[in-house]
Tab-separated table of C-alpha atoms in Angstrom:
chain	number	residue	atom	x	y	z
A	178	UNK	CA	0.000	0.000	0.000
A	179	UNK	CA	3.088	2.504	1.021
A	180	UNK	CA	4.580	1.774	-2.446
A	181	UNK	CA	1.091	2.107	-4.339
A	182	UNK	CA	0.821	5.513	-2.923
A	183	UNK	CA	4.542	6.645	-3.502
A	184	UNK	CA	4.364	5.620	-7.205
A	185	UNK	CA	1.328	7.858	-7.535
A	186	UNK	CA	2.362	10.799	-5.924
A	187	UNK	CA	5.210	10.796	-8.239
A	188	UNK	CA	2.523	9.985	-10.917
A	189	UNK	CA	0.884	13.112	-9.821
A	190	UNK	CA	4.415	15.333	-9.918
A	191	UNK	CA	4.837	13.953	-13.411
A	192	UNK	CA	0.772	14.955	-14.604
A	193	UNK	CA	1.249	18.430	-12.967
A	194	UNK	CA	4.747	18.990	-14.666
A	195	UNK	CA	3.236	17.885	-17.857
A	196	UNK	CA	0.328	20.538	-17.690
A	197	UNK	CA	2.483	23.079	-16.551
A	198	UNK	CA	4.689	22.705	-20.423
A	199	UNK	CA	1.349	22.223	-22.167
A	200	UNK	CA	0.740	25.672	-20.987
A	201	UNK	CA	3.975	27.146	-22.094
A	202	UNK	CA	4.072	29.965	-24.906
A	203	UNK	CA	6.701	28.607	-26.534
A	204	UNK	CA	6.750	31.580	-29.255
A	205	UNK	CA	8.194	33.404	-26.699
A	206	UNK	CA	11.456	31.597	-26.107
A	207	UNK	CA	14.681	31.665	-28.408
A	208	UNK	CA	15.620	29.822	-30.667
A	209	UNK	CA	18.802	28.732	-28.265
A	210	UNK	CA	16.340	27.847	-25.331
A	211	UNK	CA	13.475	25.767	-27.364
A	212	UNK	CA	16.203	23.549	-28.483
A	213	UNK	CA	17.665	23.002	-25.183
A	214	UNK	CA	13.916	22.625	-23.460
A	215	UNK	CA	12.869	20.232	-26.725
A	216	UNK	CA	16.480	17.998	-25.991
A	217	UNK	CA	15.634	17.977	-22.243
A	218	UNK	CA	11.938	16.889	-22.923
A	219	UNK	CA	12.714	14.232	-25.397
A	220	UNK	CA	15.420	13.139	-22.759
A	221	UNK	CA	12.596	12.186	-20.414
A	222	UNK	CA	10.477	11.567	-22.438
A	223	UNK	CA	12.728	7.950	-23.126
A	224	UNK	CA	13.136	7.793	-19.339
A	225	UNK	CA	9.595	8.009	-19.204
A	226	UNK	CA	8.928	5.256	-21.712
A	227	UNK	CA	11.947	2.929	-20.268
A	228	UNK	CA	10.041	3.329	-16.738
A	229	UNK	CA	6.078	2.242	-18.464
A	230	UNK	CA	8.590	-0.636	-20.455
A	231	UNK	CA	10.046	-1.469	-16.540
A	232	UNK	CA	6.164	-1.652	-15.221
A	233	UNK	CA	4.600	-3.440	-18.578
A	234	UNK	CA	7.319	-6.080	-17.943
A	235	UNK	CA	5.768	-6.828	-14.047
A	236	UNK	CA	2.475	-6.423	-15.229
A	237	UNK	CA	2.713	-8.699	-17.862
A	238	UNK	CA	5.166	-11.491	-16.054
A	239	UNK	CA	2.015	-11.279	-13.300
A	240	UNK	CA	-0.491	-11.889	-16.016
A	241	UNK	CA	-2.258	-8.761	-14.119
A	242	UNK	CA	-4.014	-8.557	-17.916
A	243	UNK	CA	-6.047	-11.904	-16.502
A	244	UNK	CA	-7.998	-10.561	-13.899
A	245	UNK	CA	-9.998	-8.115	-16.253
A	246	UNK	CA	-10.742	-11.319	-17.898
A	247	UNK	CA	-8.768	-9.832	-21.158
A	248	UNK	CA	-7.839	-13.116	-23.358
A	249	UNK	CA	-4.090	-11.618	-24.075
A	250	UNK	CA	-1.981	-8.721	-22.664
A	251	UNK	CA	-2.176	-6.700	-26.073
A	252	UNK	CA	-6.261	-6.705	-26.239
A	253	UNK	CA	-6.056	-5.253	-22.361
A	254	UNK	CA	-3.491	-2.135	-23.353
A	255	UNK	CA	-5.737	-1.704	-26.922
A	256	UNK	CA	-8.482	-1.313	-24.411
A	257	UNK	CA	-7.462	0.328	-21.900
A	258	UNK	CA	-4.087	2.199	-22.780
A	259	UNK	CA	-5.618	4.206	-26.065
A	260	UNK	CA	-3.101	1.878	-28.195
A	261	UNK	CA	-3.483	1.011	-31.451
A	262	UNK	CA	-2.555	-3.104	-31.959
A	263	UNK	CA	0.987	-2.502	-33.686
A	264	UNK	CA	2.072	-0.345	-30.629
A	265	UNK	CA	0.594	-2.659	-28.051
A	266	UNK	CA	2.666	-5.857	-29.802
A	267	UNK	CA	5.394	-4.029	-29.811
A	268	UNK	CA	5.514	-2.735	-25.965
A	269	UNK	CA	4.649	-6.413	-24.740
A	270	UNK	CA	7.123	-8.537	-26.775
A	271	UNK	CA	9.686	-5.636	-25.521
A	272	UNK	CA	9.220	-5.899	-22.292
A	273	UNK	CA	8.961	-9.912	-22.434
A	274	UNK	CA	12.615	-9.521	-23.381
A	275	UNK	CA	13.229	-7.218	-20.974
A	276	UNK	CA	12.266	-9.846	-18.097
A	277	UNK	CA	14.094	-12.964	-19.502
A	278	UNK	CA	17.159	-10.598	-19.987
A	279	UNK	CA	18.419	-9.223	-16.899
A	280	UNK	CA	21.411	-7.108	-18.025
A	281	UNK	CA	19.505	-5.351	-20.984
A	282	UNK	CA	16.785	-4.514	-18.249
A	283	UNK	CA	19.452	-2.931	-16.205
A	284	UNK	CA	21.126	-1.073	-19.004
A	285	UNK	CA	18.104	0.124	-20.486
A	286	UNK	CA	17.227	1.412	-16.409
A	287	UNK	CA	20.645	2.767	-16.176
A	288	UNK	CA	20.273	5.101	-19.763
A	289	UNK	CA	22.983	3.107	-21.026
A	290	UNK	CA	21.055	2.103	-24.636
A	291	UNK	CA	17.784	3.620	-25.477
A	292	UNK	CA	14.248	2.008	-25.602
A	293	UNK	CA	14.354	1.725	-29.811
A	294	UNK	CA	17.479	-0.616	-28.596
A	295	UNK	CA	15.712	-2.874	-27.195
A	296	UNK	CA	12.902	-2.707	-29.674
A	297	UNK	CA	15.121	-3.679	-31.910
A	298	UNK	CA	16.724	-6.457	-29.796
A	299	UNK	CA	13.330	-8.016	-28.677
A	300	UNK	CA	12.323	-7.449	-32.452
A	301	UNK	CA	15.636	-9.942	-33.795
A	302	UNK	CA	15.333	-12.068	-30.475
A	303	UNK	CA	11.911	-13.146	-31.494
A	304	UNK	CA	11.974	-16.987	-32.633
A	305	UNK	CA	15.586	-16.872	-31.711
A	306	UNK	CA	15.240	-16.450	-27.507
A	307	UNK	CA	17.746	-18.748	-26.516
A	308	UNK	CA	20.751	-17.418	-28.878
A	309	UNK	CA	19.795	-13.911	-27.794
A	310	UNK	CA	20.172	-14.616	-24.247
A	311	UNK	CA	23.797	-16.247	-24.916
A	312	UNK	CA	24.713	-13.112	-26.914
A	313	UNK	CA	23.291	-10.954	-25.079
A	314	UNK	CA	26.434	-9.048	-24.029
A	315	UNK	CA	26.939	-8.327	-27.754
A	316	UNK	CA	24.086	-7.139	-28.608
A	317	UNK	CA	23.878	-4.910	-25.278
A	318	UNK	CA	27.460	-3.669	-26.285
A	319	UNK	CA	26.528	-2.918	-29.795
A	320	UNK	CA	24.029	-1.080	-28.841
A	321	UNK	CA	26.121	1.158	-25.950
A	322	UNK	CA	28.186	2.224	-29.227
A	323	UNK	CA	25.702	3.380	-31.859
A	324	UNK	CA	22.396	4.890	-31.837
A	325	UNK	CA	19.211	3.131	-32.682
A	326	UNK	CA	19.228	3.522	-36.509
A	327	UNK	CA	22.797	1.961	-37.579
A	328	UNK	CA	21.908	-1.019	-34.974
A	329	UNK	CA	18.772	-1.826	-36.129
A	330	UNK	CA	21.440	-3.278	-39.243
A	331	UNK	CA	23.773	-4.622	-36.441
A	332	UNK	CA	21.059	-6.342	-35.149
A	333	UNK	CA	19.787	-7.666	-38.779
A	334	UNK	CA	23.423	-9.008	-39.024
A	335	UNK	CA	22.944	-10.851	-35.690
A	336	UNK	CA	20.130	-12.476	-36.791
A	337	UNK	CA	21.831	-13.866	-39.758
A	338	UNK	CA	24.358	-15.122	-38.343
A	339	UNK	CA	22.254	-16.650	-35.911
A	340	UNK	CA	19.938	-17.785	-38.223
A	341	UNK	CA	22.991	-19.899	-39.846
A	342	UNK	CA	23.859	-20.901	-35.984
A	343	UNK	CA	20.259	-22.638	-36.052
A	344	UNK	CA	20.691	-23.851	-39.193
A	345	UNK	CA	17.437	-22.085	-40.706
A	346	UNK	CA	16.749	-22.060	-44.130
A	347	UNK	CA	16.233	-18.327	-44.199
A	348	UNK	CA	17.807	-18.318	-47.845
A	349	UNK	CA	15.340	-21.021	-49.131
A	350	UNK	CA	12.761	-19.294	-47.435
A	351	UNK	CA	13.360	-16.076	-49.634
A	352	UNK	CA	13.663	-17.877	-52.653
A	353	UNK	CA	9.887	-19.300	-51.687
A	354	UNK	CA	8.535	-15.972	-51.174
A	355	UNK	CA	10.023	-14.666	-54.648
A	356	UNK	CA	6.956	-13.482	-56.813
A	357	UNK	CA	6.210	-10.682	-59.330
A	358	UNK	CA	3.015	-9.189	-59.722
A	359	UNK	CA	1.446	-7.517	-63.089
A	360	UNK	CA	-1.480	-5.560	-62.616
A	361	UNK	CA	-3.330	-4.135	-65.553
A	362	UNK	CA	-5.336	-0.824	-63.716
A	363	UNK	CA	-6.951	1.911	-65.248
A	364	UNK	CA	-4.463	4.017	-67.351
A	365	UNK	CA	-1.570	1.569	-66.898
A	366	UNK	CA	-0.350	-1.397	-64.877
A	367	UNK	CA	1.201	-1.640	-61.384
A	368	UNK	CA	4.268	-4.093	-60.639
A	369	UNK	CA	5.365	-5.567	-57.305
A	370	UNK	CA	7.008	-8.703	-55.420
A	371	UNK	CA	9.738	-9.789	-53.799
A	372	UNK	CA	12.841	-11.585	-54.694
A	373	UNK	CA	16.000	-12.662	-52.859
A	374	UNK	CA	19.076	-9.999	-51.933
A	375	UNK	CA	21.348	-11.641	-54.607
A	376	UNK	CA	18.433	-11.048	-57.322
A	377	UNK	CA	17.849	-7.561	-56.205
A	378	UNK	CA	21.366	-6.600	-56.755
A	379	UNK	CA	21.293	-8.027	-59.588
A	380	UNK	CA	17.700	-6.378	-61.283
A	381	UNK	CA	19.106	-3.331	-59.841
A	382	UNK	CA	22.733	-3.427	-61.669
A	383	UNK	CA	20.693	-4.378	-64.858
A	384	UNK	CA	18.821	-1.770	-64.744
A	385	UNK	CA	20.876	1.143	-63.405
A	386	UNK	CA	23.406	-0.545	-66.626
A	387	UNK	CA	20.649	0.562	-69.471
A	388	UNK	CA	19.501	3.475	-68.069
A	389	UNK	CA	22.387	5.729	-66.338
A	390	UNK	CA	21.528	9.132	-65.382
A	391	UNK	CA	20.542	11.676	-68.061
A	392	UNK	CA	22.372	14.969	-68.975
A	393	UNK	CA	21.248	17.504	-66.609
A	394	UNK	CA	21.933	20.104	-69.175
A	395	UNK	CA	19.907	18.353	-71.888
A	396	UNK	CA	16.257	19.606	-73.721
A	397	UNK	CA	14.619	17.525	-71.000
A	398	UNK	CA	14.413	17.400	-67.662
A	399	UNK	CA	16.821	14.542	-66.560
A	400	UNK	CA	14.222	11.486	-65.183
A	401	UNK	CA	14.039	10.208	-61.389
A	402	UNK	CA	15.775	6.889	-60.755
A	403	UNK	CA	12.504	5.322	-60.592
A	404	UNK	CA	11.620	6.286	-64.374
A	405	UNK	CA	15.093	5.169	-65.524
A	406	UNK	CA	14.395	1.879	-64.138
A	407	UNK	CA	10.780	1.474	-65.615
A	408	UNK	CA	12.480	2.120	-69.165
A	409	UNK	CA	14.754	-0.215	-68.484
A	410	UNK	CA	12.972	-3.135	-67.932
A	411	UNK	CA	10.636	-2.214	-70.570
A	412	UNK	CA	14.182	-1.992	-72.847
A	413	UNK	CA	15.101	-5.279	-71.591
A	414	UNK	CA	11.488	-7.131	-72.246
A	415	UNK	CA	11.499	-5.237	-76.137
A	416	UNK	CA	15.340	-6.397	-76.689
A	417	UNK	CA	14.363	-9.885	-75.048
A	418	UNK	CA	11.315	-10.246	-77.627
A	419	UNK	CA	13.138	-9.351	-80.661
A	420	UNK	CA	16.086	-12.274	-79.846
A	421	UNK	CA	15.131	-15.603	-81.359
A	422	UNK	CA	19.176	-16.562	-81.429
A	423	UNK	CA	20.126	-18.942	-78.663
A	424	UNK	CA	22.147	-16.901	-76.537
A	425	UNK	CA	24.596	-18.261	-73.406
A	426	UNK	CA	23.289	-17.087	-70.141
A	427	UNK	CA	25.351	-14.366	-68.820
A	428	UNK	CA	27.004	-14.345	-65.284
A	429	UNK	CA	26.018	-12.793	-62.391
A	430	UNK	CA	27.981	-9.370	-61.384
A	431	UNK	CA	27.513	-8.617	-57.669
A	432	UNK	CA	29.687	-7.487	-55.370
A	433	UNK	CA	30.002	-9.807	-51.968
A	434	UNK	CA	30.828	-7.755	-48.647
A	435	UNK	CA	31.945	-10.044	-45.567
A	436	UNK	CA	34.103	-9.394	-42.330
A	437	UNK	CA	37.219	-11.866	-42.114
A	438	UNK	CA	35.877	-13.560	-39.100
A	439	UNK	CA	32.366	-14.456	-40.931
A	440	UNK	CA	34.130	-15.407	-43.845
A	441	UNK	CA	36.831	-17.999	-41.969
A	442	UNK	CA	33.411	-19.885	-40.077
A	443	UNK	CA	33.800	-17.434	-36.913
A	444	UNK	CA	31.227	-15.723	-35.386
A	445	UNK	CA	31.984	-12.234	-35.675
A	446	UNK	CA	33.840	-10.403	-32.336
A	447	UNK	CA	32.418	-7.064	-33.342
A	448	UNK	CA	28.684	-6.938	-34.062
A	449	UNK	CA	29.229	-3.682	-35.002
A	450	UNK	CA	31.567	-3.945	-37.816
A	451	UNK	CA	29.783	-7.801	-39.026
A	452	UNK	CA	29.500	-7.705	-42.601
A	453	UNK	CA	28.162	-9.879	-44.519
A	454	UNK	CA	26.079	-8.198	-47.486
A	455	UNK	CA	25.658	-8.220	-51.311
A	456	UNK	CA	25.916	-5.112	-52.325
A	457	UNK	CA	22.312	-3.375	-53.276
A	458	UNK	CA	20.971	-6.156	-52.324
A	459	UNK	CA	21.496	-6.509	-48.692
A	460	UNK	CA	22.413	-9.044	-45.647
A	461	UNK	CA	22.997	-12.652	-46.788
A	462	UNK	CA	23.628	-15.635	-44.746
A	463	UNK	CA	26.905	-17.196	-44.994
A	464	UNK	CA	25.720	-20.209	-46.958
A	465	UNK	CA	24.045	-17.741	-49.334
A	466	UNK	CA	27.405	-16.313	-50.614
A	467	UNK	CA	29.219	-19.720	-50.639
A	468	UNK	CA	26.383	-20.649	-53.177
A	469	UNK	CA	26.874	-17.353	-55.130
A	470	UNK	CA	30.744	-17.538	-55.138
A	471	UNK	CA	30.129	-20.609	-56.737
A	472	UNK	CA	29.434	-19.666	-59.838
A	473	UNK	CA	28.963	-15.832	-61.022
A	474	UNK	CA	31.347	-13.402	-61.569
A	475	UNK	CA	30.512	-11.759	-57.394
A	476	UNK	CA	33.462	-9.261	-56.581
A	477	UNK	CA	34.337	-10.481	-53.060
A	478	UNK	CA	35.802	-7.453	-50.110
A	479	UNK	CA	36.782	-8.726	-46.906
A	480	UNK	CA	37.217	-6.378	-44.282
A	481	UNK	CA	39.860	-6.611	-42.094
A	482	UNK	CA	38.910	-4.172	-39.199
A	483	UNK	CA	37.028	-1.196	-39.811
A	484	UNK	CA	39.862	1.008	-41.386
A	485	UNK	CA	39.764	2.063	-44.595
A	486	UNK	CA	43.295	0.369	-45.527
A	487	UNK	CA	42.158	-2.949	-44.690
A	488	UNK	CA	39.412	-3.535	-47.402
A	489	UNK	CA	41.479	-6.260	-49.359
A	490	UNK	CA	39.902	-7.069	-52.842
A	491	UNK	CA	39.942	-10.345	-54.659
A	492	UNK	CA	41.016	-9.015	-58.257
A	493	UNK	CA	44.119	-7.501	-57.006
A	494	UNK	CA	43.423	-3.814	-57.723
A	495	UNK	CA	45.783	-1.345	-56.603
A	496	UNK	CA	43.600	0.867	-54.150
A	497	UNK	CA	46.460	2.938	-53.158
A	498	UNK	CA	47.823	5.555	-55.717
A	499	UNK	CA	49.710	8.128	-53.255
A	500	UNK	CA	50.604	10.875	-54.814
A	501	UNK	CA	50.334	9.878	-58.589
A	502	UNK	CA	46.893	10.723	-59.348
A	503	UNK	CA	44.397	13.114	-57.661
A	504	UNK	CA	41.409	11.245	-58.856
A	505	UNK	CA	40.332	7.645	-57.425
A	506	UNK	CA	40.602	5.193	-59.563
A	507	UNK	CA	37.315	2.695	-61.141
A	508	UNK	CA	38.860	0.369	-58.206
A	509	UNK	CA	39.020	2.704	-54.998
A	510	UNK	CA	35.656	4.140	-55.759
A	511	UNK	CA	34.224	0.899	-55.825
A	512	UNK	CA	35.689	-0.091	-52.770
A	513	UNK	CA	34.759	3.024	-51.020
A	514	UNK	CA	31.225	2.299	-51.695
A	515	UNK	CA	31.225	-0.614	-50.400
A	516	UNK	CA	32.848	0.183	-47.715
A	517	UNK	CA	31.084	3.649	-46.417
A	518	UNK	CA	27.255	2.106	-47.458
A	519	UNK	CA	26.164	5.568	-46.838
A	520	UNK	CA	27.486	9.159	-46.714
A	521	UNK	CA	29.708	9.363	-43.509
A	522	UNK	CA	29.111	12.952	-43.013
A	523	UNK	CA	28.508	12.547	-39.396
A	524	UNK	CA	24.939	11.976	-38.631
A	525	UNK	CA	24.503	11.638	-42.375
A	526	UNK	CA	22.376	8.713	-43.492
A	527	UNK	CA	22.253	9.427	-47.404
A	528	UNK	CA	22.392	6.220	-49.871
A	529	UNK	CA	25.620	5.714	-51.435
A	530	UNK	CA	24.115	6.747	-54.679
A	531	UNK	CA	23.672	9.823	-54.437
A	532	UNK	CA	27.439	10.470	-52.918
A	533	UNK	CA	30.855	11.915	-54.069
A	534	UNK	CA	34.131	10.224	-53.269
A	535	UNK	CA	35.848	12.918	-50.893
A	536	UNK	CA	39.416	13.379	-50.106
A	537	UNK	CA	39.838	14.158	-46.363
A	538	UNK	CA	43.035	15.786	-46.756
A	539	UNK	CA	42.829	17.672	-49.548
A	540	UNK	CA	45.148	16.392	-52.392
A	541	UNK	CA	46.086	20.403	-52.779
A	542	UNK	CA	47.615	20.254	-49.672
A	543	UNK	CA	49.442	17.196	-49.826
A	544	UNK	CA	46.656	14.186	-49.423
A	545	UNK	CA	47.119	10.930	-50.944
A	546	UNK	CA	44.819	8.970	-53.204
A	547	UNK	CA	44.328	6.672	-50.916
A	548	UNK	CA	41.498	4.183	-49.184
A	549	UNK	CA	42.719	5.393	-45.820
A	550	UNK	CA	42.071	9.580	-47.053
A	551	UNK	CA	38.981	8.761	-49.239
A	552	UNK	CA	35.329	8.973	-47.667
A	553	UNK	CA	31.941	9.302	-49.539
A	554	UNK	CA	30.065	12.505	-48.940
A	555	UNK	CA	26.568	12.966	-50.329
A	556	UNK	CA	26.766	16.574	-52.524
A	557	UNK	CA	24.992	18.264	-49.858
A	558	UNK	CA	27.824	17.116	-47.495
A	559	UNK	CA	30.575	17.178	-50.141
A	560	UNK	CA	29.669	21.213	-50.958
A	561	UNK	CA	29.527	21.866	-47.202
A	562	UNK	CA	32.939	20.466	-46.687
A	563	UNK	CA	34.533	22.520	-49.941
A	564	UNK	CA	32.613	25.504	-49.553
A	565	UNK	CA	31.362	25.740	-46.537
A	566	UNK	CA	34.717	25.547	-44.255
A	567	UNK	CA	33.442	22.170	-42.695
A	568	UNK	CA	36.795	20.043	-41.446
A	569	UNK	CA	36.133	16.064	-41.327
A	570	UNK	CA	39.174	13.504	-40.310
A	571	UNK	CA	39.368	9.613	-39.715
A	572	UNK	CA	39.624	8.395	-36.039
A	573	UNK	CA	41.860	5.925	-34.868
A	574	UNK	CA	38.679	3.437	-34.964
A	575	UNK	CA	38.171	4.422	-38.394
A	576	UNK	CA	35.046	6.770	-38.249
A	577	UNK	CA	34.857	9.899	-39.880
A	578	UNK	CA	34.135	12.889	-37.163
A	579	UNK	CA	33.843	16.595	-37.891
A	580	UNK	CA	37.259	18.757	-36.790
């Protein structure tokens, strides 16, 4: 009874605090001050939601849903919590984890990872409970190190490799879910389905082949990505039609990203630097690659450690020039790219698409051509750096920070 009443006197501090901002005119602050008061709300705001995740994991490990006679946990808090089902899933299998794991419960109490953390972990840890509870100092330390959007790809990594640790078929699985849909509608036709990551790099290469980016100085205005590729497989059905030759089938071209420990049978020491990937495709399972190293023509970068210098490639390209060339050659860039995945300006989470390969010390002042001094920048990012006086380096653990 003493602890029912302390919990809702603080209940009561929190409801009157909450009033008290709803009343603010927040017009009248600066610009300066709203940011610091938004920061410091959001701040316990996750506290806030960490403590309900604390309380839904009691509730919930007492069945306390029961004795309303509601037939499962998420039809109570859909009833009685203003939740809509997705929401209510999500905050149960969460804090289901959270009981059956002790030390994420008391990092995620301590602020040491963030509730989307453990979303994510409980999200991967689903049908895999028992090799989540052995890792779970991995996962916990993964998370410690980055914020909740580059783990949620950590923890897609972890599942694959666990996934090949249970010995699931998740890359048969895929290949039974592959399926294309074509949709005659009013004014035109609509195309979907899924296929496998190696199959998606490959449609995508294919594509992105035939139709590279138009002119931008041209009589038309250049088309989106999504146009080119449209074209292009309408290009590729037309040339397909008009060949009645026999015609050898042509070998896959994909590029294969794994970390040396994944690739030697190890399970991975660093979560956070795990790769294994195809690139534009995304994560594969170790048996998946073995298969497509088999027979295509798959480009194949181990990496090392996460420096820069330590992507080795299988063809034997030189990927660093020095001082004999100021721009990266066909070999760095590629490397780069599949390397960075994304624009590394810090905080930056544009596709590598759309970036620029950037020297970090500028090759005017005495840079090298090298893996180690090359980076991808998005334009925005790449403009801000040149013109707008922004300084990045390379940290000793290899990540790109702002001077």
């Amino acid at each position: 009874m003493i602890e029912h009443m302390f919990v809702s006197e603080l209940l009561d501090q929190v409801a009157a605090g909450v009033s008290g901002l709803l009343s603010e005119d927040w017009d009248a602050y600066s610009e300066g001050a709203l940011s610091d008061h938004l920061a410091a709300m959001a701040e316990q705001l996750e506290r806030m939601h960490a403590a309900v995740l604390g309380c839904a994991s009691a509730w919930d490990g007492h069945k306390a849903w029961a004795f309303d006679a509601a037939p499962s946990a998420q039809t109570w808090l859909v009833a009685n919590c203003a939740m809509t089902r997705p929401a209510a899933t999500r905050l149960v299998r969460t804090a289901r984890h959270l009981r059956g794991n002790e030390r994420t419960a008391k990092a995620l109490a301590a602020g040491d990872v963030q509730v989307e953390h453990v979303e994510t972990i409980a999200k991967v840890a689903h049908g895999r409970e028992d090799l989540a509870r052995k890792h779970e100092d991995a996962l916990v330390g993964a998370a410690q190190r980055v914020g909740p959007d580059d783990f949620v790809k950590v923890a897609r990594r972890w599942a694959e490799l666990a996934d090949d640790v249970l010995a699931k078929a998740k890359g048969r699985h895929n290949w039974e879910r592959r399926h294309l849909h074509v949709s005659p509608i009013m004014g035109g036709g609509r195309i979907d389905g899924f296929v496998d990551p190696e199959a998606t790099a490959v449609i995508t290469a294919a594509l992105d082949a035939l139709m590279p980016p138009d002119p931008k100085d041209g009589d038309e205005a250049p088309r989106t990505l999504s146009q080119r590729r449209a074209d292009a497989l309408v290009e590729m059905c037309q040339r397909s039609l008009g060949n009645h030759g026999p015609a050898s089938r042509a070998k896959s071209r994909v590029d294969i990203v794994i970390d040396a420990d994944t690739a030697t049978g190890k399970a991975p020491t660093d979560l956070l630097h795990a790769r294994c990937d195809v690139g534009g495709g995304g994560i594969l399972s170790k048996a998946a690659v073995e298969r497509i190293l088999c027979d295509s023509a798959a480009g194949y970068a181990v990496i090392r450690r996460p420096f820069a210098r330590d992507l080795a490639h299988q063809a034997s390209e030189v990927l660093d020039l020095g001082r004999r060339t100021r721009e990266p050659s066909a070999a760095q860039r590629r490397a780069v790219l599949l390397r960075d995945e994304h624009c590394q300006y810090p905080g930056c989470r544009a596709p590598i698409s759309w970036c620029d390969i950037h020297h970090l010390d500028p090759w005017e002042h005495g840079g090298n051509t090298n893996l180690d001094n090359l980076v991808a920048l998005c334009r925005r990012h790449h403009v801000a750096v040149h013109e707008g006086g922004h300084r990045l380096v390379r940290g000793p653990d290899g990540a790109v920070r702002q001077r």
